[in-house]
Each structure stands twice: as C-alpha cells, then as structure tokens.
mmCIF file of the C-alpha atoms, coordinates in Angstrom:
data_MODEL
# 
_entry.id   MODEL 
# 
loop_
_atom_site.group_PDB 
_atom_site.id 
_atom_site.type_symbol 
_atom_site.label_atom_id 
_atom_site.label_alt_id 
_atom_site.label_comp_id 
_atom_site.label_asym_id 
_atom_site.label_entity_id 
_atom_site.label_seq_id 
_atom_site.pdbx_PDB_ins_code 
_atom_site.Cartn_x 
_atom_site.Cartn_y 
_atom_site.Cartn_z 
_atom_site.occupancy 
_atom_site.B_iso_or_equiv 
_atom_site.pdbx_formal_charge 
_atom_site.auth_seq_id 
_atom_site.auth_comp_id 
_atom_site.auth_asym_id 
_atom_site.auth_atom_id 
_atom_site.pdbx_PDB_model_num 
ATOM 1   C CA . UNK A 1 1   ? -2.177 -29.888 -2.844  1.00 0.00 ? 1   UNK A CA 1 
ATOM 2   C CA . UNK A 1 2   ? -1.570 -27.127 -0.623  1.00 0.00 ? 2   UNK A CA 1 
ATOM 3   C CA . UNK A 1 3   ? 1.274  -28.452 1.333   1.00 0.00 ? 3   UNK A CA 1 
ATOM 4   C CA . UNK A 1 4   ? 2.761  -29.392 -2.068  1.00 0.00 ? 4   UNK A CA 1 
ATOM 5   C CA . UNK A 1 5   ? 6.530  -27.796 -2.135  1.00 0.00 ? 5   UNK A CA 1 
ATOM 6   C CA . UNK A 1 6   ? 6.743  -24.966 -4.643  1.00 0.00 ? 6   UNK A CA 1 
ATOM 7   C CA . UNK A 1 7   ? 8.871  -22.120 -6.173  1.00 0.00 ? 7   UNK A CA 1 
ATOM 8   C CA . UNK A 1 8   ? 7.044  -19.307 -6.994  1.00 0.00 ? 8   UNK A CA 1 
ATOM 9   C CA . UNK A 1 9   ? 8.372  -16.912 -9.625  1.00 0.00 ? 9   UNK A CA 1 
ATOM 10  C CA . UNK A 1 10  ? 7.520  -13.191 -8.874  1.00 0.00 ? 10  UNK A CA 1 
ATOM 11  C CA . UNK A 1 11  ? 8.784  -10.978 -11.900 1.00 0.00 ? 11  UNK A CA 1 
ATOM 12  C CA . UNK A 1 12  ? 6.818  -8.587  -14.312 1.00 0.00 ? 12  UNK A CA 1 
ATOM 13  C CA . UNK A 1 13  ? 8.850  -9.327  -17.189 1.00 0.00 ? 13  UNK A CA 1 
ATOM 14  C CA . UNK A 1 14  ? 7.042  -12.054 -19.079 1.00 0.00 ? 14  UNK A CA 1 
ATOM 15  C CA . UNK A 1 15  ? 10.553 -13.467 -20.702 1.00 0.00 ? 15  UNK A CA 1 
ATOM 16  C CA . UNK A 1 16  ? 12.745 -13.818 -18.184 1.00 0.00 ? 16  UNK A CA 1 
ATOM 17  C CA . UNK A 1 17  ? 9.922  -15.522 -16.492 1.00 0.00 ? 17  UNK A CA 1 
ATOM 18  C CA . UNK A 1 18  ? 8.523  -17.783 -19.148 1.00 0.00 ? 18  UNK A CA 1 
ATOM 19  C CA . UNK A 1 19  ? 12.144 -18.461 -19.190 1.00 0.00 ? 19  UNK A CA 1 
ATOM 20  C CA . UNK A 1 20  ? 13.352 -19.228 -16.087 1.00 0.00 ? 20  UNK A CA 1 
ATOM 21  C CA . UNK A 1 21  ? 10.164 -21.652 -15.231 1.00 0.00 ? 21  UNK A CA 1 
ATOM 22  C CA . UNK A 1 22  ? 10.883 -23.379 -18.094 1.00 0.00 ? 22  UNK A CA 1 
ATOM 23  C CA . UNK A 1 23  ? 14.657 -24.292 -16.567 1.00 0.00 ? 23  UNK A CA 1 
ATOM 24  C CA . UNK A 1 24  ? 12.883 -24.880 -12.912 1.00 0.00 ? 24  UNK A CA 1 
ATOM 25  C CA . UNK A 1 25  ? 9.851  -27.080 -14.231 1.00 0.00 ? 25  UNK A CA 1 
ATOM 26  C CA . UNK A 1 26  ? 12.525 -29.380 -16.124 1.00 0.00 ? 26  UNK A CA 1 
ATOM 27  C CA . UNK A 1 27  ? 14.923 -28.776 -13.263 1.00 0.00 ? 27  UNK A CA 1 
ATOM 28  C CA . UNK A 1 28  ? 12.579 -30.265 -10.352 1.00 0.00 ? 28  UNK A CA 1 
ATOM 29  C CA . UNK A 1 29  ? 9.561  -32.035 -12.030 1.00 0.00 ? 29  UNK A CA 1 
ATOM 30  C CA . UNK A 1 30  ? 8.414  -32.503 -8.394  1.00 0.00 ? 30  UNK A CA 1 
ATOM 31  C CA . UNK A 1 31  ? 8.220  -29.524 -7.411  1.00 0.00 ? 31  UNK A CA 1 
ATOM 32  C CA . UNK A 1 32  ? 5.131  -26.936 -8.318  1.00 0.00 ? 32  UNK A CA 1 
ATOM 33  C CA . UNK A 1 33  ? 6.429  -24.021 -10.487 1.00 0.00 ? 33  UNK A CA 1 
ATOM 34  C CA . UNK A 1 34  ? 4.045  -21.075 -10.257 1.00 0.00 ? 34  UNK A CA 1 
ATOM 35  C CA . UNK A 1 35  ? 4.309  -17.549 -11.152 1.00 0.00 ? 35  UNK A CA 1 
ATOM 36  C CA . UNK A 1 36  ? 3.050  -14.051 -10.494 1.00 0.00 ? 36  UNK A CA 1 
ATOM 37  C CA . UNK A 1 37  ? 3.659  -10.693 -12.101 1.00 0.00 ? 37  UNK A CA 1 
ATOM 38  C CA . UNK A 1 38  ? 3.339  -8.462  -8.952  1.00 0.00 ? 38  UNK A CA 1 
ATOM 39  C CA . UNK A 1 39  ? 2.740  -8.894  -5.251  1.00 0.00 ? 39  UNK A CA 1 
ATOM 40  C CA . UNK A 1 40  ? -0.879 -8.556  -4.777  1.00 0.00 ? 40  UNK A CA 1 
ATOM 41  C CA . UNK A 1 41  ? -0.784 -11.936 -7.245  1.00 0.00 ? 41  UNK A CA 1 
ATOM 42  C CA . UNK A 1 42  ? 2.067  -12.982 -5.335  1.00 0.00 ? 42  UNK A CA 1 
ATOM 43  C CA . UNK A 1 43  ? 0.735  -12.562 -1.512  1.00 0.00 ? 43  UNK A CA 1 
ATOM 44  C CA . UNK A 1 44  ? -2.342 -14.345 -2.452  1.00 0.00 ? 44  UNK A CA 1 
ATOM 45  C CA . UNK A 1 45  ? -1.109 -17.508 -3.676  1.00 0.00 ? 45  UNK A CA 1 
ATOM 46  C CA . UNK A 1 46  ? 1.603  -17.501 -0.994  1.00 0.00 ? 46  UNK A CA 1 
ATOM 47  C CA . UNK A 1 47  ? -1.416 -16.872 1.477   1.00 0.00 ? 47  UNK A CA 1 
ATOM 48  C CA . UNK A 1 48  ? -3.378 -20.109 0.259   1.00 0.00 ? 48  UNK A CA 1 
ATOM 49  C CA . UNK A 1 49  ? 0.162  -21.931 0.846   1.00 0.00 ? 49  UNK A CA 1 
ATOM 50  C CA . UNK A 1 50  ? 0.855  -21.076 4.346   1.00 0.00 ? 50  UNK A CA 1 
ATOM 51  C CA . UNK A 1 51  ? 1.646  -24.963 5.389   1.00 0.00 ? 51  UNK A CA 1 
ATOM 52  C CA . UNK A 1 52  ? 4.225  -25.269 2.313   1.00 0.00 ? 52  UNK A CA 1 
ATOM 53  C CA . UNK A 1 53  ? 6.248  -22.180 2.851   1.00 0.00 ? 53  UNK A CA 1 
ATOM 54  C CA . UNK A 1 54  ? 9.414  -23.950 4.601   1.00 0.00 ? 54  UNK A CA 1 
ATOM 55  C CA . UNK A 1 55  ? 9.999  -26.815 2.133   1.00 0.00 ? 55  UNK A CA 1 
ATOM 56  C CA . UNK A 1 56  ? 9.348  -23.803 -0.510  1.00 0.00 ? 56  UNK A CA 1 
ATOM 57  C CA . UNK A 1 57  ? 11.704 -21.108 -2.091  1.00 0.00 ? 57  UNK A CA 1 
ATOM 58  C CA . UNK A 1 58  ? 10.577 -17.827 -3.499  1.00 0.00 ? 58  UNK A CA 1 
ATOM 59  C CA . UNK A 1 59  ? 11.769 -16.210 -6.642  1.00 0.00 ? 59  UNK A CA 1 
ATOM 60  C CA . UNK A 1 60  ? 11.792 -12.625 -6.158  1.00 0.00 ? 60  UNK A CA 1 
ATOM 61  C CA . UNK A 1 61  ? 12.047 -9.359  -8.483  1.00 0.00 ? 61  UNK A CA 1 
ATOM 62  C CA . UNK A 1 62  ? 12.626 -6.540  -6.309  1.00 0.00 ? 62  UNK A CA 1 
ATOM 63  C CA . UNK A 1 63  ? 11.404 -4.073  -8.411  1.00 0.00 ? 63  UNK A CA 1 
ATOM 64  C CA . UNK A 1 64  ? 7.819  -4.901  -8.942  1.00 0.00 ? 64  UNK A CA 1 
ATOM 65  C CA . UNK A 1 65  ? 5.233  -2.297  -10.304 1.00 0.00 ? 65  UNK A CA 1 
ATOM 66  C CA . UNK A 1 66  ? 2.750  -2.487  -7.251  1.00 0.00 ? 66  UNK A CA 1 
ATOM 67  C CA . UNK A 1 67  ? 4.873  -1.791  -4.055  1.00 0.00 ? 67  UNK A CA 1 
ATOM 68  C CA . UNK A 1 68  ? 8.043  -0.421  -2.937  1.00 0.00 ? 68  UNK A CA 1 
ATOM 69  C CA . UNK A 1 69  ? 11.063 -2.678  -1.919  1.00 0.00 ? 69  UNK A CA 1 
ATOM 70  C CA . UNK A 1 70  ? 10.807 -1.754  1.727   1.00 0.00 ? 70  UNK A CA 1 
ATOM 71  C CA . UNK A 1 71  ? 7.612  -2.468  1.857   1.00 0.00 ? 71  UNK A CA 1 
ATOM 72  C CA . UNK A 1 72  ? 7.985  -5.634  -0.253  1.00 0.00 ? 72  UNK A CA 1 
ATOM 73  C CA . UNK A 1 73  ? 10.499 -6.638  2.376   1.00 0.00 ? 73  UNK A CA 1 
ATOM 74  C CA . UNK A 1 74  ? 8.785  -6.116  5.516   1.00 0.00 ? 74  UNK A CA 1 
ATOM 75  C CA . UNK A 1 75  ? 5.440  -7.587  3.937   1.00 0.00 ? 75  UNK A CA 1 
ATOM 76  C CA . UNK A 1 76  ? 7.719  -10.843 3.600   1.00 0.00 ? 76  UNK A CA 1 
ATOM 77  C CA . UNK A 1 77  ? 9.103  -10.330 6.273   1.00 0.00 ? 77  UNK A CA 1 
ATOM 78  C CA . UNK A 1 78  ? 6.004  -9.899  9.042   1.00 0.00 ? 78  UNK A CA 1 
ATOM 79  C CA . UNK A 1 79  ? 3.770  -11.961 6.318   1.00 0.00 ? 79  UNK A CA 1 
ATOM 80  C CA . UNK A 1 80  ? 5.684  -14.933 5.479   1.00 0.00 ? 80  UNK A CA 1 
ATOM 81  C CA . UNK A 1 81  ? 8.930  -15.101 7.391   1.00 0.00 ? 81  UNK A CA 1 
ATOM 82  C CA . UNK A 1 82  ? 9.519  -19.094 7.229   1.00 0.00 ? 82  UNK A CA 1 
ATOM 83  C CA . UNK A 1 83  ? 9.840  -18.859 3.251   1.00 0.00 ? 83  UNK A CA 1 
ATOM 84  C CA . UNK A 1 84  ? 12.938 -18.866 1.707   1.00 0.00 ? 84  UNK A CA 1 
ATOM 85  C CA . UNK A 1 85  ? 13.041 -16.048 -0.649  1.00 0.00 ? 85  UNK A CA 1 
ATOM 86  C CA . UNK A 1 86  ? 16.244 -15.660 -3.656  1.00 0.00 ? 86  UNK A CA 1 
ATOM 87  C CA . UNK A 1 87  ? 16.119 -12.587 -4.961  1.00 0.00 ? 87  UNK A CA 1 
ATOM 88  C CA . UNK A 1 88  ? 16.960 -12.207 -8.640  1.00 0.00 ? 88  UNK A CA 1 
ATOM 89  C CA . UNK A 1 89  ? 17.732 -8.538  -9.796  1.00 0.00 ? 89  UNK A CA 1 
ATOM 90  C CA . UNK A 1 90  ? 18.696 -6.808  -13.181 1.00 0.00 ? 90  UNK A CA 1 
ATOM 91  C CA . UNK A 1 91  ? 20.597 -4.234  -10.028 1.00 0.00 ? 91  UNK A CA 1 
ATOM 92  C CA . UNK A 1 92  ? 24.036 -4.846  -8.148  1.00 0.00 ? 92  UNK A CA 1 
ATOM 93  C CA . UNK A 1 93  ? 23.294 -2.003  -6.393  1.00 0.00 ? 93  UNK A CA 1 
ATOM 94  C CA . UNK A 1 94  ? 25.086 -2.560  -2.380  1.00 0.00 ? 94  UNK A CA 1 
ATOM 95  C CA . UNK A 1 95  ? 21.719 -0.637  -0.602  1.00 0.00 ? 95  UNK A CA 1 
ATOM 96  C CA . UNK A 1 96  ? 19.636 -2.835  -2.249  1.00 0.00 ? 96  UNK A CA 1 
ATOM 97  C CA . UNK A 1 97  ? 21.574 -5.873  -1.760  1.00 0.00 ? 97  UNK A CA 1 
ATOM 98  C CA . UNK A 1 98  ? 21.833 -5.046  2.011   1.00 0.00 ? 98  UNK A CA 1 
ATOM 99  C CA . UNK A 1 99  ? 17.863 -3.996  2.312   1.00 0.00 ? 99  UNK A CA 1 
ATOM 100 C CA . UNK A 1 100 ? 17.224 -7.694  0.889   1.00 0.00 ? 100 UNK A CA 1 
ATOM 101 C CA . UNK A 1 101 ? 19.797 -9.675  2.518   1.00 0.00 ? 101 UNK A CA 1 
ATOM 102 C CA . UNK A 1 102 ? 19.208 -7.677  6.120   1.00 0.00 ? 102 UNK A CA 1 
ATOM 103 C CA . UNK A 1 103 ? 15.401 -8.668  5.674   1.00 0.00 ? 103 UNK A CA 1 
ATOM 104 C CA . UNK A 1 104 ? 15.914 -12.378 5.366   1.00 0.00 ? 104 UNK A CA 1 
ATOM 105 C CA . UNK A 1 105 ? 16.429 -13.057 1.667   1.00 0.00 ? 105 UNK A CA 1 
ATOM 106 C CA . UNK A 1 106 ? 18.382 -16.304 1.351   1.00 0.00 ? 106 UNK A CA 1 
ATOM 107 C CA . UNK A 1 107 ? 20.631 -14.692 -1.610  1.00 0.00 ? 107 UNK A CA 1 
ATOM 108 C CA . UNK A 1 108 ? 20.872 -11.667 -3.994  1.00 0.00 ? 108 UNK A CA 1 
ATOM 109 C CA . UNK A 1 109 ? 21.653 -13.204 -7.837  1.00 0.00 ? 109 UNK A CA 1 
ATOM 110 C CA . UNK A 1 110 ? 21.958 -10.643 -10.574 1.00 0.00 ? 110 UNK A CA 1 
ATOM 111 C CA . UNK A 1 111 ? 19.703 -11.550 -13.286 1.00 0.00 ? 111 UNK A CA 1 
ATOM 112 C CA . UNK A 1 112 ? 23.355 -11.482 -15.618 1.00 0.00 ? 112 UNK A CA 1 
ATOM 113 C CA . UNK A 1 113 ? 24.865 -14.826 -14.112 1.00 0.00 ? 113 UNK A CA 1 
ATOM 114 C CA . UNK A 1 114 ? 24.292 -17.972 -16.115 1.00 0.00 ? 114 UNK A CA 1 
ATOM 115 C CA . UNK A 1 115 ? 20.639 -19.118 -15.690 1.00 0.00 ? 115 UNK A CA 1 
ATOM 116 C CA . UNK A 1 116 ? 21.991 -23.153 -14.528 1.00 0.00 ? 116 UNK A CA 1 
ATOM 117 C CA . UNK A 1 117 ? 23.194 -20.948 -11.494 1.00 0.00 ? 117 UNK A CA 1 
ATOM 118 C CA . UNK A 1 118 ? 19.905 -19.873 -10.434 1.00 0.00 ? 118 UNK A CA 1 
ATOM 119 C CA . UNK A 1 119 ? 18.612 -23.261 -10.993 1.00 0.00 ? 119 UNK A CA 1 
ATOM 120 C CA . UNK A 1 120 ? 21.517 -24.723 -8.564  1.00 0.00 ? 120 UNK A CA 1 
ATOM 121 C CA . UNK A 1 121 ? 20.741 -21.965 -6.091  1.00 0.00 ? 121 UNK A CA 1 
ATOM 122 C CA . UNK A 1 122 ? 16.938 -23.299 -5.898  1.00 0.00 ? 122 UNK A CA 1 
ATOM 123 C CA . UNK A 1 123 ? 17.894 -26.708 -5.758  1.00 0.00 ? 123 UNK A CA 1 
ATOM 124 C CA . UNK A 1 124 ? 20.424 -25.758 -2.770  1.00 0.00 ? 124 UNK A CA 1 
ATOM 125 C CA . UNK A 1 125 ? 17.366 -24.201 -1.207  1.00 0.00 ? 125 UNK A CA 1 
ATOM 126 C CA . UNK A 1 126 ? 14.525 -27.046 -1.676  1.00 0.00 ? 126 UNK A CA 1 
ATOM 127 C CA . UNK A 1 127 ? 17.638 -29.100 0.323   1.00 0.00 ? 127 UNK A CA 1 
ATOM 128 C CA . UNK A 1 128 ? 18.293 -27.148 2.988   1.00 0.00 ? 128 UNK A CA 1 
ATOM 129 C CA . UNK A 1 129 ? 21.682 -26.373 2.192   1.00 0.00 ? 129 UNK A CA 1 
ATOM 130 C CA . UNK A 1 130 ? 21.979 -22.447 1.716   1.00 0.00 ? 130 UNK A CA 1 
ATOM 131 C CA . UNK A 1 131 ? 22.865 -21.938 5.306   1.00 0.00 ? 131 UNK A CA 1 
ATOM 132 C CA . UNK A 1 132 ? 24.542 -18.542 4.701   1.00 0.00 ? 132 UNK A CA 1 
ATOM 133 C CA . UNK A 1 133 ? 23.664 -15.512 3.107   1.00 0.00 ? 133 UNK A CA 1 
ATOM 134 C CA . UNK A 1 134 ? 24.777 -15.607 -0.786  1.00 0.00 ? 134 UNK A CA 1 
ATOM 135 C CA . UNK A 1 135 ? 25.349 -11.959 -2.993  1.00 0.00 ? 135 UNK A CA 1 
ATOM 136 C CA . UNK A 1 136 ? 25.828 -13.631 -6.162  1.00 0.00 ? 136 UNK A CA 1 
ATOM 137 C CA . UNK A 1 137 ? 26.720 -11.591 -9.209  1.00 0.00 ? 137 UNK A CA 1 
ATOM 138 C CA . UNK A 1 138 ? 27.758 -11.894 -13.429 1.00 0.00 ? 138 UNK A CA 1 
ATOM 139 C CA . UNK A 1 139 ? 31.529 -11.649 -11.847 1.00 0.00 ? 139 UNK A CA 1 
ATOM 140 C CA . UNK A 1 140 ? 31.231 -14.307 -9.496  1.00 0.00 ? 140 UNK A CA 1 
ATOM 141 C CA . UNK A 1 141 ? 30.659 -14.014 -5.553  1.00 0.00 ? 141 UNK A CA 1 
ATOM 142 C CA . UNK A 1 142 ? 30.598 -11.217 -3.468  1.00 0.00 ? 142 UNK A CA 1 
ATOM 143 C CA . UNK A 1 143 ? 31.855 -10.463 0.034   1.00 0.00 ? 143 UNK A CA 1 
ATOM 144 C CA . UNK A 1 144 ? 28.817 -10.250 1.993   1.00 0.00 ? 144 UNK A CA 1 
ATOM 145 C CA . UNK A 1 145 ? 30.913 -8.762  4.875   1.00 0.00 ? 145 UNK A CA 1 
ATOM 146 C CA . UNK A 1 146 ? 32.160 -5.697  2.892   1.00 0.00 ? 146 UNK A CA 1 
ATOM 147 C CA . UNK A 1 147 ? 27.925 -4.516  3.232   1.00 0.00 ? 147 UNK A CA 1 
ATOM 148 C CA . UNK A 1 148 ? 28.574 -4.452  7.003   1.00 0.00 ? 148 UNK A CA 1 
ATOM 149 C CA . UNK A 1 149 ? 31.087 -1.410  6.564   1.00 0.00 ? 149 UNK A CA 1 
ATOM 150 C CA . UNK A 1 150 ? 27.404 0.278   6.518   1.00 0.00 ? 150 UNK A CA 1 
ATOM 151 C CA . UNK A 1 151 ? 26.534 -0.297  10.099  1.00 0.00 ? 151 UNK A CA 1 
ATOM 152 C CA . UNK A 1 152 ? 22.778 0.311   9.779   1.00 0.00 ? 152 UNK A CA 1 
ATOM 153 C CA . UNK A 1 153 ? 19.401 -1.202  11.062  1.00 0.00 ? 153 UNK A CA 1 
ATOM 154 C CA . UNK A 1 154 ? 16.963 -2.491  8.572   1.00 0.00 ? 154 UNK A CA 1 
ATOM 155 C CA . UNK A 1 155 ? 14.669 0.262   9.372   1.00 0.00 ? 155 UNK A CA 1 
ATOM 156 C CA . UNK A 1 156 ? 17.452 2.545   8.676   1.00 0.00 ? 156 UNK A CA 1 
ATOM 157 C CA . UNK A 1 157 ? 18.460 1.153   5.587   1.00 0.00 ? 157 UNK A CA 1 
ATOM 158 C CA . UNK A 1 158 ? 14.977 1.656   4.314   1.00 0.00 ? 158 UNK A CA 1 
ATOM 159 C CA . UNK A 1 159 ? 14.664 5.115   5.132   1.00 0.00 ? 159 UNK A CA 1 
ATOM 160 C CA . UNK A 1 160 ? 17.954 5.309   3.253   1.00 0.00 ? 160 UNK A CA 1 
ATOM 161 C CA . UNK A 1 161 ? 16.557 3.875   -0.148  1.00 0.00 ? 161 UNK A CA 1 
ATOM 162 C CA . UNK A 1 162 ? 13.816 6.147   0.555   1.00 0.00 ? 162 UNK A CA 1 
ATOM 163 C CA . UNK A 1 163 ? 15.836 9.348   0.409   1.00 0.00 ? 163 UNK A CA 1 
ATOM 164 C CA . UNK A 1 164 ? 18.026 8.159   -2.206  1.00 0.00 ? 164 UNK A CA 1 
ATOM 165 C CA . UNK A 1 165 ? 14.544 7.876   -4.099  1.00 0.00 ? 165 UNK A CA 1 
ATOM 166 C CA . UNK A 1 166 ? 14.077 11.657  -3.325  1.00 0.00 ? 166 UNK A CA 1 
ATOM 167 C CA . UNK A 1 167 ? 10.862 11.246  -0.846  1.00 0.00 ? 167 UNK A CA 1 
ATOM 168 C CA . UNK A 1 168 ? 10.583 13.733  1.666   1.00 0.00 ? 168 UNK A CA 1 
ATOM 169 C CA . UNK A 1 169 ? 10.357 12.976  5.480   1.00 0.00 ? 169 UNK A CA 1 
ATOM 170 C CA . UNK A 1 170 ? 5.978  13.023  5.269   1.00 0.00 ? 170 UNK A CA 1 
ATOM 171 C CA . UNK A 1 171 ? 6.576  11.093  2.525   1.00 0.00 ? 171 UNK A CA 1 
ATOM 172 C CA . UNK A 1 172 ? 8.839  8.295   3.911   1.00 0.00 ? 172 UNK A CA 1 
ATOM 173 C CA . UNK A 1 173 ? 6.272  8.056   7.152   1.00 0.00 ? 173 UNK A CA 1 
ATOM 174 C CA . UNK A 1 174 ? 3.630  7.411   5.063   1.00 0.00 ? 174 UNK A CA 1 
ATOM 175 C CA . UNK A 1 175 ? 5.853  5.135   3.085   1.00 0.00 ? 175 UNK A CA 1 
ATOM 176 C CA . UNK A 1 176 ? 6.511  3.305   6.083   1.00 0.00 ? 176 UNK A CA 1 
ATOM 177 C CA . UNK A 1 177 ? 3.213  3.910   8.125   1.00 0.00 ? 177 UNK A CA 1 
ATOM 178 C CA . UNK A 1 178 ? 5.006  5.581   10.782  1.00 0.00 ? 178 UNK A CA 1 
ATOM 179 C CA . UNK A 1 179 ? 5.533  9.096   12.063  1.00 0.00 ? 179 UNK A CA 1 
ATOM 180 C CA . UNK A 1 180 ? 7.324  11.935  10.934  1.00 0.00 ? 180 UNK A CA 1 
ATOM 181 C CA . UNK A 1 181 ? 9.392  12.052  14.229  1.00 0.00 ? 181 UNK A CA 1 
ATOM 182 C CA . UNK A 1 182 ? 10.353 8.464   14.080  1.00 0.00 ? 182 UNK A CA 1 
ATOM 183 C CA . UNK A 1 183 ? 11.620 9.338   10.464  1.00 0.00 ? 183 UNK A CA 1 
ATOM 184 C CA . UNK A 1 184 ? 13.766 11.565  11.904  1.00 0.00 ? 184 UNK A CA 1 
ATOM 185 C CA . UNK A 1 185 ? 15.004 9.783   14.802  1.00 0.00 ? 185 UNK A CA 1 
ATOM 186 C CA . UNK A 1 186 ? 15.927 7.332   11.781  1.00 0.00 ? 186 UNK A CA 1 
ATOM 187 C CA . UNK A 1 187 ? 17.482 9.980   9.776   1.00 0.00 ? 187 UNK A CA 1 
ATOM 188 C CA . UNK A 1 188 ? 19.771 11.249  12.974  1.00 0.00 ? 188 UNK A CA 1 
ATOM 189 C CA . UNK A 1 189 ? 20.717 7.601   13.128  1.00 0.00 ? 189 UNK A CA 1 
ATOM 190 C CA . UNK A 1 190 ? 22.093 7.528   9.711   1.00 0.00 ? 190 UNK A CA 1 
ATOM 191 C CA . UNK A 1 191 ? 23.659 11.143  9.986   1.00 0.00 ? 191 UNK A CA 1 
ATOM 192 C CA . UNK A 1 192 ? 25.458 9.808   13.135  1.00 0.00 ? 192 UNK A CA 1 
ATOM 193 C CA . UNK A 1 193 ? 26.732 6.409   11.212  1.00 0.00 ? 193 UNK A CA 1 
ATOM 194 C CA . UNK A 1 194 ? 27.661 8.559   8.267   1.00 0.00 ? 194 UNK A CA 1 
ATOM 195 C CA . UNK A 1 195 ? 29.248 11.394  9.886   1.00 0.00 ? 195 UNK A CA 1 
ATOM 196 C CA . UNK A 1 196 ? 26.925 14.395  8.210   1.00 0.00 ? 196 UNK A CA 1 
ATOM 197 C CA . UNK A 1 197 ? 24.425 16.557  9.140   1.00 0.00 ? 197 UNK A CA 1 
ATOM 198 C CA . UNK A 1 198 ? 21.855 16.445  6.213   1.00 0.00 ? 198 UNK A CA 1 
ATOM 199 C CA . UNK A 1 199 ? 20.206 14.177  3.664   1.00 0.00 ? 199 UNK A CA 1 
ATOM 200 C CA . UNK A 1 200 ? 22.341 15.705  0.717   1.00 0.00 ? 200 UNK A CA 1 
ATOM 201 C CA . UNK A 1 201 ? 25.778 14.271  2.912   1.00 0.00 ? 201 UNK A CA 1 
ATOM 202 C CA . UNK A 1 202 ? 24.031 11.306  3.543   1.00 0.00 ? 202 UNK A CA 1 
ATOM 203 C CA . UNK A 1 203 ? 23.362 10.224  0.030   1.00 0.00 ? 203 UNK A CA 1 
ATOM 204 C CA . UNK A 1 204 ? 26.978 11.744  -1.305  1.00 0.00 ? 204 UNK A CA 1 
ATOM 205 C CA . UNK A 1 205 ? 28.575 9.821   1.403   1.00 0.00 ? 205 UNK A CA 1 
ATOM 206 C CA . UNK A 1 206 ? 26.762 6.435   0.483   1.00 0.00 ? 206 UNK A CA 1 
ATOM 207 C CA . UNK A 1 207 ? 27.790 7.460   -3.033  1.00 0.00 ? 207 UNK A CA 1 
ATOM 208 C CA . UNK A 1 208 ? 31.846 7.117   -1.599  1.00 0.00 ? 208 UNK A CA 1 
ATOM 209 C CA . UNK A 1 209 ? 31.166 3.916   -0.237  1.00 0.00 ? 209 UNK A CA 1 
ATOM 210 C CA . UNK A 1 210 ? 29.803 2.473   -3.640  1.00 0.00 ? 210 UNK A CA 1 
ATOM 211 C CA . UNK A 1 211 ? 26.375 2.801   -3.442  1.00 0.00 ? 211 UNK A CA 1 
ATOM 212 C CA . UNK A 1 212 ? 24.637 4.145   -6.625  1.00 0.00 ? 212 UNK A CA 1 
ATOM 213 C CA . UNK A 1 213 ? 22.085 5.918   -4.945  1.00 0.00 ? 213 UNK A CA 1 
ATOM 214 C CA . UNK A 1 214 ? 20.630 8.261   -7.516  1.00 0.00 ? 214 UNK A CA 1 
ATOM 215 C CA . UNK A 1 215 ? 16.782 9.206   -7.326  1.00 0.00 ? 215 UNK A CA 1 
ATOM 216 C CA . UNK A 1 216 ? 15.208 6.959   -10.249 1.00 0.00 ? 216 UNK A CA 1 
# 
C-alpha cells in the first residue's frame, strides 16, 4: 500500500545492500524493505510514497554514481523534507558529515560500525526517538558540536565540497544552478570564516581543521 511505512535502501554496492536488507527485513517484518541503486531509482519510488514519508526512514549512500552530494542533499531536501534520511558512508570525512547533517539527515553511520547498530538506529527512527542529530562512527560517537567550529551555511558548505572537488567557479554555478556571482559571494563568505584570500587557503585551512579535502 502506498502509505505502508518503509525503509528504503539507496546504495550501488549490491553486497552491502543485499546485506543490510537482509538484517532490516528480519529486523522489522512489518515494515516494507525496498532498495535502489542510484537516485533517479530512488526519487521515483520515494515520489509514489509521498503519504508514507514521515512514519518512513531512508537509507542513504552519499556517494551515488548519478548525482553529486549537494545536489543529492538539496533534492532531499526541497523534494522530500518530512523523510527521515540515515546516512551510511564508507567516509568519516567532517565536510561531508556536516553537508549531510546541516541538510537534515537524521545521522551519519560509517559503513565500519557493527551492522546490529544500523539496525537499532532504524528502529530508533520508525519510533520517533532520534530526536538529535547522531555522527556515528567504527570508534564510537562523535561530537556533533566540534563540526560547528566551521561556522558555515549549507550553501557554503557545498560550494566548499565543490572546490575541494577541484570545480571551477562556472563550474560550481552550474553545479548548483546558480550564478557565477552568487558563487563568489559564497566563496568571500568562506574566505571571511576561514581567514584567507583564495581557494588554495581555503582548502589548506579546512585541511588544519581535519577535513580531508583532497580533489577525488
């Protein structure tokens, strides 16, 4: 039915997902466990769902083949805001963690911690009870608060990820469909919180505050 509660599994590697809707379909046999290997699958089914979203929970790989992670984000975001979305990565990077978390993911779980953890996280979820933010990784909990010592907007933080991915400024307004000048209004932003005057100090003074932020 399509006001049937559900987690949806979003992940393009077919192990990890075979595996971990095996744990959730023995984990809540009332609950719908579906899957999709990218977002175009994963926007559809979520668009034939619209009245389930709330009593719902999202499983989400942020590094899908067929979209960026800002983009991802904000599609949630604007698309499908009243879901609760986990977000379970094979990366402990802090910008990514605080590009999730800052666009309404629930939690950030590192694809290393024991899989019974995920499961409880879920269950936590389908009940209502993750009322704060959760950065969960293979050494235990994380202080959220240390990501504030970056004191950046969303928008910001994806313009970030988008340097740090070595895209120029046309590039990142494209990216974002915006303009080049708001780009750099963005960019001045982050200069001013980081206390540089180009993109090279930007990224080497994320770098200092623990953010891997090589190009991949």
């Amino acid at each position: 039915m399509a006001d049937q509660s559900f987690v949806l599994i979003v992940e393009d590697h077919p192990l990890f997902k075979q595996a971990l809707s095996g744990l959730l379909s023995l984990g809540f046999p009332d609950t719908s466990v579906a899957s999709a290997a990218n977002a175009e699958e994963a926007f559809a089914f979520l668009e034939e769902r619209k009245d389930a979203l709330a009593q719902s929970v999202l499983l989400l790989d942020p590094g899908l083949p067929d979209i960026s992670l800002p983009e991802l984000m904000e599609q949630l975001r604007s698309r499908f805001s009243s879901l609760p979305t986990l977000v379970v990565s094979g990366s402990d990077d802090p910008l990514v963690v605080s590009l999730c978390l800052g666009a309404g993911a629930r939690a950030f779980v590192s694809k290393l911690v024991a899989p019974d953890r995920i499961v409880d996280l879920v269950g936590r979820t389908l009940r209502g009870e993750l009322e704060s933010p959760i950065w969960l990784t293979a050494n235990g909990p994380m202080n959220i608060d240390a990501l504030q010592q970056v004191q950046l907007t969303s928008r910001q933080l994806e313009v970030l990820y988008l340097v740090c991915q070595g895209l120029t400024n046309k590039q990142i307004a494209d990216e974002l469909d915006v303009n080049e000048i708001t780009v750099k209004v963005h960019l001045s932003g982050i200069f001013k919180e980081f206390s540089v005057t180009s993109r090279t100090q930007a990224i080497l003074a994320a770098q200092r505050m623990g953010l891997r932020t090589a190009p991949a």
